[in-house]
Amino acid sequence: MTDEVTVRRVGVNEAAGLVEQLADVLIDCVEGGASVSFMLPLPREKAVAFWRGVADGVSRGERVLIVAEDGEGQVVGTVQLVMKMPDNQPHRGDVAKMLVHRKARRRGIAQRLLAAIDDEARKEGKTVLVLDAVTGGDAERLYERAGWQRVGVIPKYALMPTGEFCSTTYFFKHL
Ligand SMILES: CC(C)(COP(=O)(O)OP(=O)(O)OC[C@H]1O[C@@H](n2cnc3c(N)ncnc32)[C@H](O)[C@@H]1OP(=O)(O)O)[C@@H](O)C(=O)NCCC(=O)NCCS
């Protein structure tokens, strides 16, 4: 990948055109051992179907999709803000599927994706953000650095892609 990375919000009608590239990033992360809803092996069609669903949500205004693209326009990272909430929580958003391709890690891309989420959430009138991350994983440090408050740990919340239980840590951030 080239050095220059751009972080931007994907347009409402544009997400469908990015599903293949987003699937590449998801598959790379799961193959790298990330617990992000999917088990190994992750067939490509399943990953693509997941992103098609996300693209539909973006087109309905239910999700904000952020991507990081390298200098050649290739998607190397992504994160989402889930906008659609119950009627009594219009001010809340959930942050989901923070993924950076292994080839692009440790260059501050996730930190930039999180900053973009904060900016877009503010624009959308969101003042409380929530997310969860595997306890003891790389992402926990990222969220703490970005000012997220740790709420607590739920043991055996999910499975790693190879089948072992993992705990999750819940975080929130007030904007
Ligand atoms: C967690 C994840 C998103 C982090 O992505 P990233 O782009 O590598 O994150 P950053 O570069 O912002 O920070 C990662 C580390 O690199 C360091 N770093 C940032 N910029 C750097 C630079 N220019 N040079 C050296 N190190 C740097 C950070 O300080 C951080 O250090 P740490 O590991 O000690 O905490 C990525 O590892 C990933 O996609 N994992 C798999 C999926 C996953 O678990 N997602 C989280 C779901 S909740």
PDB file of N, CA, C and O and ligand atoms in Angstrom, residues 29 34-36 98-101 104-111 132-134 138-139 141-143 145, ligand 1:
ATOM      1  N   CYS A  29      -9.015  -9.362   8.632  1.00  0.00           N
ATOM      2  CA  CYS A  29      -9.057  -9.216  10.097  1.00  0.00           C
ATOM      3  C   CYS A  29      -9.462 -10.529  10.769  1.00  0.00           C
ATOM      4  O   CYS A  29      -8.861 -10.927  11.776  1.00  0.00           O
ATOM      5  N   ALA A  34      -9.259 -11.741  14.638  1.00  0.00           N
ATOM      6  CA  ALA A  34     -10.148 -10.769  15.293  1.00  0.00           C
ATOM      7  C   ALA A  34     -11.537 -11.365  15.527  1.00  0.00           C
ATOM      8  O   ALA A  34     -12.098 -12.018  14.648  1.00  0.00           O
ATOM      9  N   SER A  35     -12.089 -11.123  16.731  1.00  0.00           N
ATOM     10  CA  SER A  35     -13.441 -11.572  17.066  1.00  0.00           C
ATOM     11  C   SER A  35     -14.400 -10.440  16.718  1.00  0.00           C
ATOM     12  O   SER A  35     -14.637  -9.523  17.515  1.00  0.00           O
ATOM     13  N   VAL A  36     -14.916 -10.473  15.491  1.00  0.00           N
ATOM     14  CA  VAL A  36     -15.777  -9.382  14.999  1.00  0.00           C
ATOM     15  C   VAL A  36     -17.017  -9.984  14.334  1.00  0.00           C
ATOM     16  O   VAL A  36     -17.338  -9.685  13.190  1.00  0.00           O
ATOM     17  N   MET A  98     -14.904  -1.753  13.722  1.00  0.00           N
ATOM     18  CA  MET A  98     -13.634  -1.051  13.531  1.00  0.00           C
ATOM     19  C   MET A  98     -12.626  -2.067  13.007  1.00  0.00           C
ATOM     20  O   MET A  98     -12.278  -3.032  13.703  1.00  0.00           O
ATOM     21  N   LEU A  99     -12.197  -1.909  11.771  1.00  0.00           N
ATOM     22  CA  LEU A  99     -11.325  -2.893  11.119  1.00  0.00           C
ATOM     23  C   LEU A  99     -10.223  -2.174  10.352  1.00  0.00           C
ATOM     24  O   LEU A  99     -10.507  -1.296   9.535  1.00  0.00           O
ATOM     25  N   VAL A 100      -8.994  -2.577  10.595  1.00  0.00           N
ATOM     26  CA  VAL A 100      -7.867  -2.070   9.790  1.00  0.00           C
ATOM     27  C   VAL A 100      -7.120  -3.288   9.258  1.00  0.00           C
ATOM     28  O   VAL A 100      -6.783  -4.213  10.031  1.00  0.00           O
ATOM     29  N   HIS A 101      -6.905  -3.316   7.960  1.00  0.00           N
ATOM     30  CA  HIS A 101      -6.163  -4.418   7.312  1.00  0.00           C
ATOM     31  C   HIS A 101      -4.789  -4.558   7.973  1.00  0.00           C
ATOM     32  O   HIS A 101      -4.155  -3.555   8.312  1.00  0.00           O
ATOM     33  N   ALA A 104      -1.880  -2.397   7.080  1.00  0.00           N
ATOM     34  CA  ALA A 104      -1.938  -0.949   7.306  1.00  0.00           C
ATOM     35  C   ALA A 104      -1.940  -0.579   8.792  1.00  0.00           C
ATOM     36  O   ALA A 104      -2.164   0.576   9.145  1.00  0.00           O
ATOM     37  N   ARG A 105      -1.675  -1.545   9.654  1.00  0.00           N
ATOM     38  CA  ARG A 105      -1.797  -1.275  11.099  1.00  0.00           C
ATOM     39  C   ARG A 105      -0.607  -0.523  11.672  1.00  0.00           C
ATOM     40  O   ARG A 105       0.445  -0.455  11.062  1.00  0.00           O
ATOM     41  N   ARG A 106      -0.847   0.023  12.876  1.00  0.00           N
ATOM     42  CA  ARG A 106       0.176   0.719  13.675  1.00  0.00           C
ATOM     43  C   ARG A 106       0.694   1.965  12.971  1.00  0.00           C
ATOM     44  O   ARG A 106       1.874   2.293  13.041  1.00  0.00           O
ATOM     45  N   ARG A 107      -0.214   2.627  12.280  1.00  0.00           N
ATOM     46  CA  ARG A 107       0.129   3.902  11.636  1.00  0.00           C
ATOM     47  C   ARG A 107      -0.874   4.978  12.029  1.00  0.00           C
ATOM     48  O   ARG A 107      -0.941   6.024  11.404  1.00  0.00           O
ATOM     49  N   GLY A 108      -1.704   4.676  13.025  1.00  0.00           N
ATOM     50  CA  GLY A 108      -2.667   5.670  13.498  1.00  0.00           C
ATOM     51  C   GLY A 108      -3.959   5.731  12.703  1.00  0.00           C
ATOM     52  O   GLY A 108      -4.763   6.658  12.875  1.00  0.00           O
ATOM     53  N   ILE A 109      -4.193   4.745  11.815  1.00  0.00           N
ATOM     54  CA  ILE A 109      -5.413   4.797  10.990  1.00  0.00           C
ATOM     55  C   ILE A 109      -6.654   4.604  11.862  1.00  0.00           C
ATOM     56  O   ILE A 109      -7.643   5.339  11.714  1.00  0.00           O
ATOM     57  N   ALA A 110      -6.630   3.666  12.795  1.00  0.00           N
ATOM     58  CA  ALA A 110      -7.805   3.464  13.657  1.00  0.00           C
ATOM     59  C   ALA A 110      -8.095   4.723  14.473  1.00  0.00           C
ATOM     60  O   ALA A 110      -9.259   5.107  14.651  1.00  0.00           O
ATOM     61  N   GLN A 111      -7.052   5.374  14.933  1.00  0.00           N
ATOM     62  CA  GLN A 111      -7.235   6.611  15.693  1.00  0.00           C
ATOM     63  C   GLN A 111      -7.930   7.671  14.818  1.00  0.00           C
ATOM     64  O   GLN A 111      -8.826   8.387  15.282  1.00  0.00           O
ATOM     65  N   ASP A 132     -18.227  -2.103  22.198  1.00  0.00           N
ATOM     66  CA  ASP A 132     -17.558  -3.129  22.997  1.00  0.00           C
ATOM     67  C   ASP A 132     -16.387  -3.689  22.216  1.00  0.00           C
ATOM     68  O   ASP A 132     -16.374  -3.651  20.985  1.00  0.00           O
ATOM     69  N   ALA A 133     -15.400  -4.170  22.976  1.00  0.00           N
ATOM     70  CA  ALA A 133     -14.164  -4.679  22.375  1.00  0.00           C
ATOM     71  C   ALA A 133     -13.683  -5.887  23.167  1.00  0.00           C
ATOM     72  O   ALA A 133     -13.913  -5.965  24.381  1.00  0.00           O
ATOM     73  N   VAL A 134     -13.005  -6.779  22.463  1.00  0.00           N
ATOM     74  CA  VAL A 134     -12.474  -7.968  23.142  1.00  0.00           C
ATOM     75  C   VAL A 134     -11.544  -7.538  24.283  1.00  0.00           C
ATOM     76  O   VAL A 134     -10.638  -6.735  24.075  1.00  0.00           O
ATOM     77  N   ASP A 138      -6.023  -5.541  21.170  1.00  0.00           N
ATOM     78  CA  ASP A 138      -5.382  -4.292  20.749  1.00  0.00           C
ATOM     79  C   ASP A 138      -6.349  -3.111  20.800  1.00  0.00           C
ATOM     80  O   ASP A 138      -5.945  -1.973  21.049  1.00  0.00           O
ATOM     81  N   ALA A 139      -7.643  -3.390  20.549  1.00  0.00           N
ATOM     82  CA  ALA A 139      -8.596  -2.292  20.422  1.00  0.00           C
ATOM     83  C   ALA A 139      -8.861  -1.587  21.761  1.00  0.00           C
ATOM     84  O   ALA A 139      -9.133  -0.390  21.789  1.00  0.00           O
ATOM     85  N   ARG A 141      -6.839  -0.634  24.072  1.00  0.00           N
ATOM     86  CA  ARG A 141      -5.896   0.486  24.284  1.00  0.00           C
ATOM     87  C   ARG A 141      -6.261   1.665  23.387  1.00  0.00           C
ATOM     88  O   ARG A 141      -6.185   2.824  23.795  1.00  0.00           O
ATOM     89  N   LEU A 142      -6.682   1.338  22.181  1.00  0.00           N
ATOM     90  CA  LEU A 142      -7.068   2.374  21.220  1.00  0.00           C
ATOM     91  C   LEU A 142      -8.191   3.247  21.789  1.00  0.00           C
ATOM     92  O   LEU A 142      -8.126   4.482  21.755  1.00  0.00           O
ATOM     93  N   TYR A 143      -9.231   2.601  22.333  1.00  0.00           N
ATOM     94  CA  TYR A 143     -10.392   3.355  22.810  1.00  0.00           C
ATOM     95  C   TYR A 143     -10.026   4.164  24.053  1.00  0.00           C
ATOM     96  O   TYR A 143     -10.476   5.297  24.214  1.00  0.00           O
ATOM     97  N   ARG A 145      -7.110   5.446  24.695  1.00  0.00           N
ATOM     98  CA  ARG A 145      -6.327   6.590  24.214  1.00  0.00           C
ATOM     99  C   ARG A 145      -7.234   7.671  23.649  1.00  0.00           C
ATOM    100  O   ARG A 145      -6.931   8.851  23.729  1.00  0.00           O
TER     101      ARG A 145
HETATM  102  C1  LIG B   1      -7.623  -2.645  16.679  1.00  0.00           C
HETATM  103  C2  LIG B   1      -7.243  -2.084  15.313  1.00  0.00           C
HETATM  104  C3  LIG B   1      -8.482  -1.493  14.652  1.00  0.00           C
HETATM  105  C4  LIG B   1      -6.166  -0.989  15.487  1.00  0.00           C
HETATM  106  O1  LIG B   1      -5.867  -0.440  14.195  1.00  0.00           O
HETATM  107  P1  LIG B   1      -4.542   0.440  13.922  1.00  0.00           P
HETATM  108  O2  LIG B   1      -4.799   1.273  12.724  1.00  0.00           O
HETATM  109  O3  LIG B   1      -3.354  -0.431  13.932  1.00  0.00           O
HETATM  110  O4  LIG B   1      -4.549   1.368  15.231  1.00  0.00           O
HETATM  111  P2  LIG B   1      -3.544   2.573  15.553  1.00  0.00           P
HETATM  112  O5  LIG B   1      -2.444   2.606  14.532  1.00  0.00           O
HETATM  113  O6  LIG B   1      -4.363   3.800  15.743  1.00  0.00           O
HETATM  114  O7  LIG B   1      -2.967   2.120  16.952  1.00  0.00           O
HETATM  115  C5  LIG B   1      -2.383   0.826  17.089  1.00  0.00           C
HETATM  116  C6  LIG B   1      -1.028   0.913  17.761  1.00  0.00           C
HETATM  117  O8  LIG B   1      -0.083   1.532  16.880  1.00  0.00           O
HETATM  118  C7  LIG B   1       0.547   2.631  17.539  1.00  0.00           C
HETATM  119  N1  LIG B   1       0.846   3.621  16.513  1.00  0.00           N
HETATM  120  C8  LIG B   1       0.001   4.533  15.966  1.00  0.00           C
HETATM  121  N2  LIG B   1       0.662   5.260  15.044  1.00  0.00           N
HETATM  122  C9  LIG B   1       1.920   4.781  14.991  1.00  0.00           C
HETATM  123  C10 LIG B   1       3.060   5.105  14.221  1.00  0.00           C
HETATM  124  N3  LIG B   1       3.026   6.083  13.324  1.00  0.00           N
HETATM  125  N4  LIG B   1       4.181   4.400  14.421  1.00  0.00           N
HETATM  126  C11 LIG B   1       4.225   3.405  15.339  1.00  0.00           C
HETATM  127  N5  LIG B   1       3.171   3.036  16.105  1.00  0.00           N
HETATM  128  C12 LIG B   1       2.032   3.720  15.922  1.00  0.00           C
HETATM  129  C13 LIG B   1      -0.477   3.082  18.550  1.00  0.00           C
HETATM  130  O9  LIG B   1       0.105   3.829  19.605  1.00  0.00           O
HETATM  131  C14 LIG B   1      -1.022   1.749  19.015  1.00  0.00           C
HETATM  132  O10 LIG B   1      -0.134   1.186  19.958  1.00  0.00           O
HETATM  133  P3  LIG B   1      -0.576   0.025  21.011  1.00  0.00           P
HETATM  134  O11 LIG B   1      -0.672  -1.255  20.231  1.00  0.00           O
HETATM  135  O12 LIG B   1       0.531   0.002  21.997  1.00  0.00           O
HETATM  136  O13 LIG B   1      -1.878   0.399  21.621  1.00  0.00           O
HETATM  137  C15 LIG B   1      -6.628  -3.201  14.412  1.00  0.00           C
HETATM  138  O14 LIG B   1      -5.616  -3.866  15.134  1.00  0.00           O
HETATM  139  C16 LIG B   1      -7.640  -4.211  13.921  1.00  0.00           C
HETATM  140  O15 LIG B   1      -8.305  -4.005  12.902  1.00  0.00           O
HETATM  141  N6  LIG B   1      -7.765  -5.339  14.631  1.00  0.00           N
HETATM  142  C17 LIG B   1      -8.660  -6.412  14.217  1.00  0.00           C
HETATM  143  C18 LIG B   1     -10.112  -6.017  14.293  1.00  0.00           C
HETATM  144  C19 LIG B   1     -10.521  -5.620  15.666  1.00  0.00           C
HETATM  145  O16 LIG B   1     -10.196  -6.255  16.654  1.00  0.00           O
HETATM  146  N7  LIG B   1     -11.271  -4.518  15.732  1.00  0.00           N
HETATM  147  C20 LIG B   1     -11.771  -3.978  16.964  1.00  0.00           C
HETATM  148  C21 LIG B   1     -13.201  -4.344  17.143  1.00  0.00           C
HETATM  149  S1  LIG B   1     -13.806  -3.640  18.663  1.00  0.00           S
END
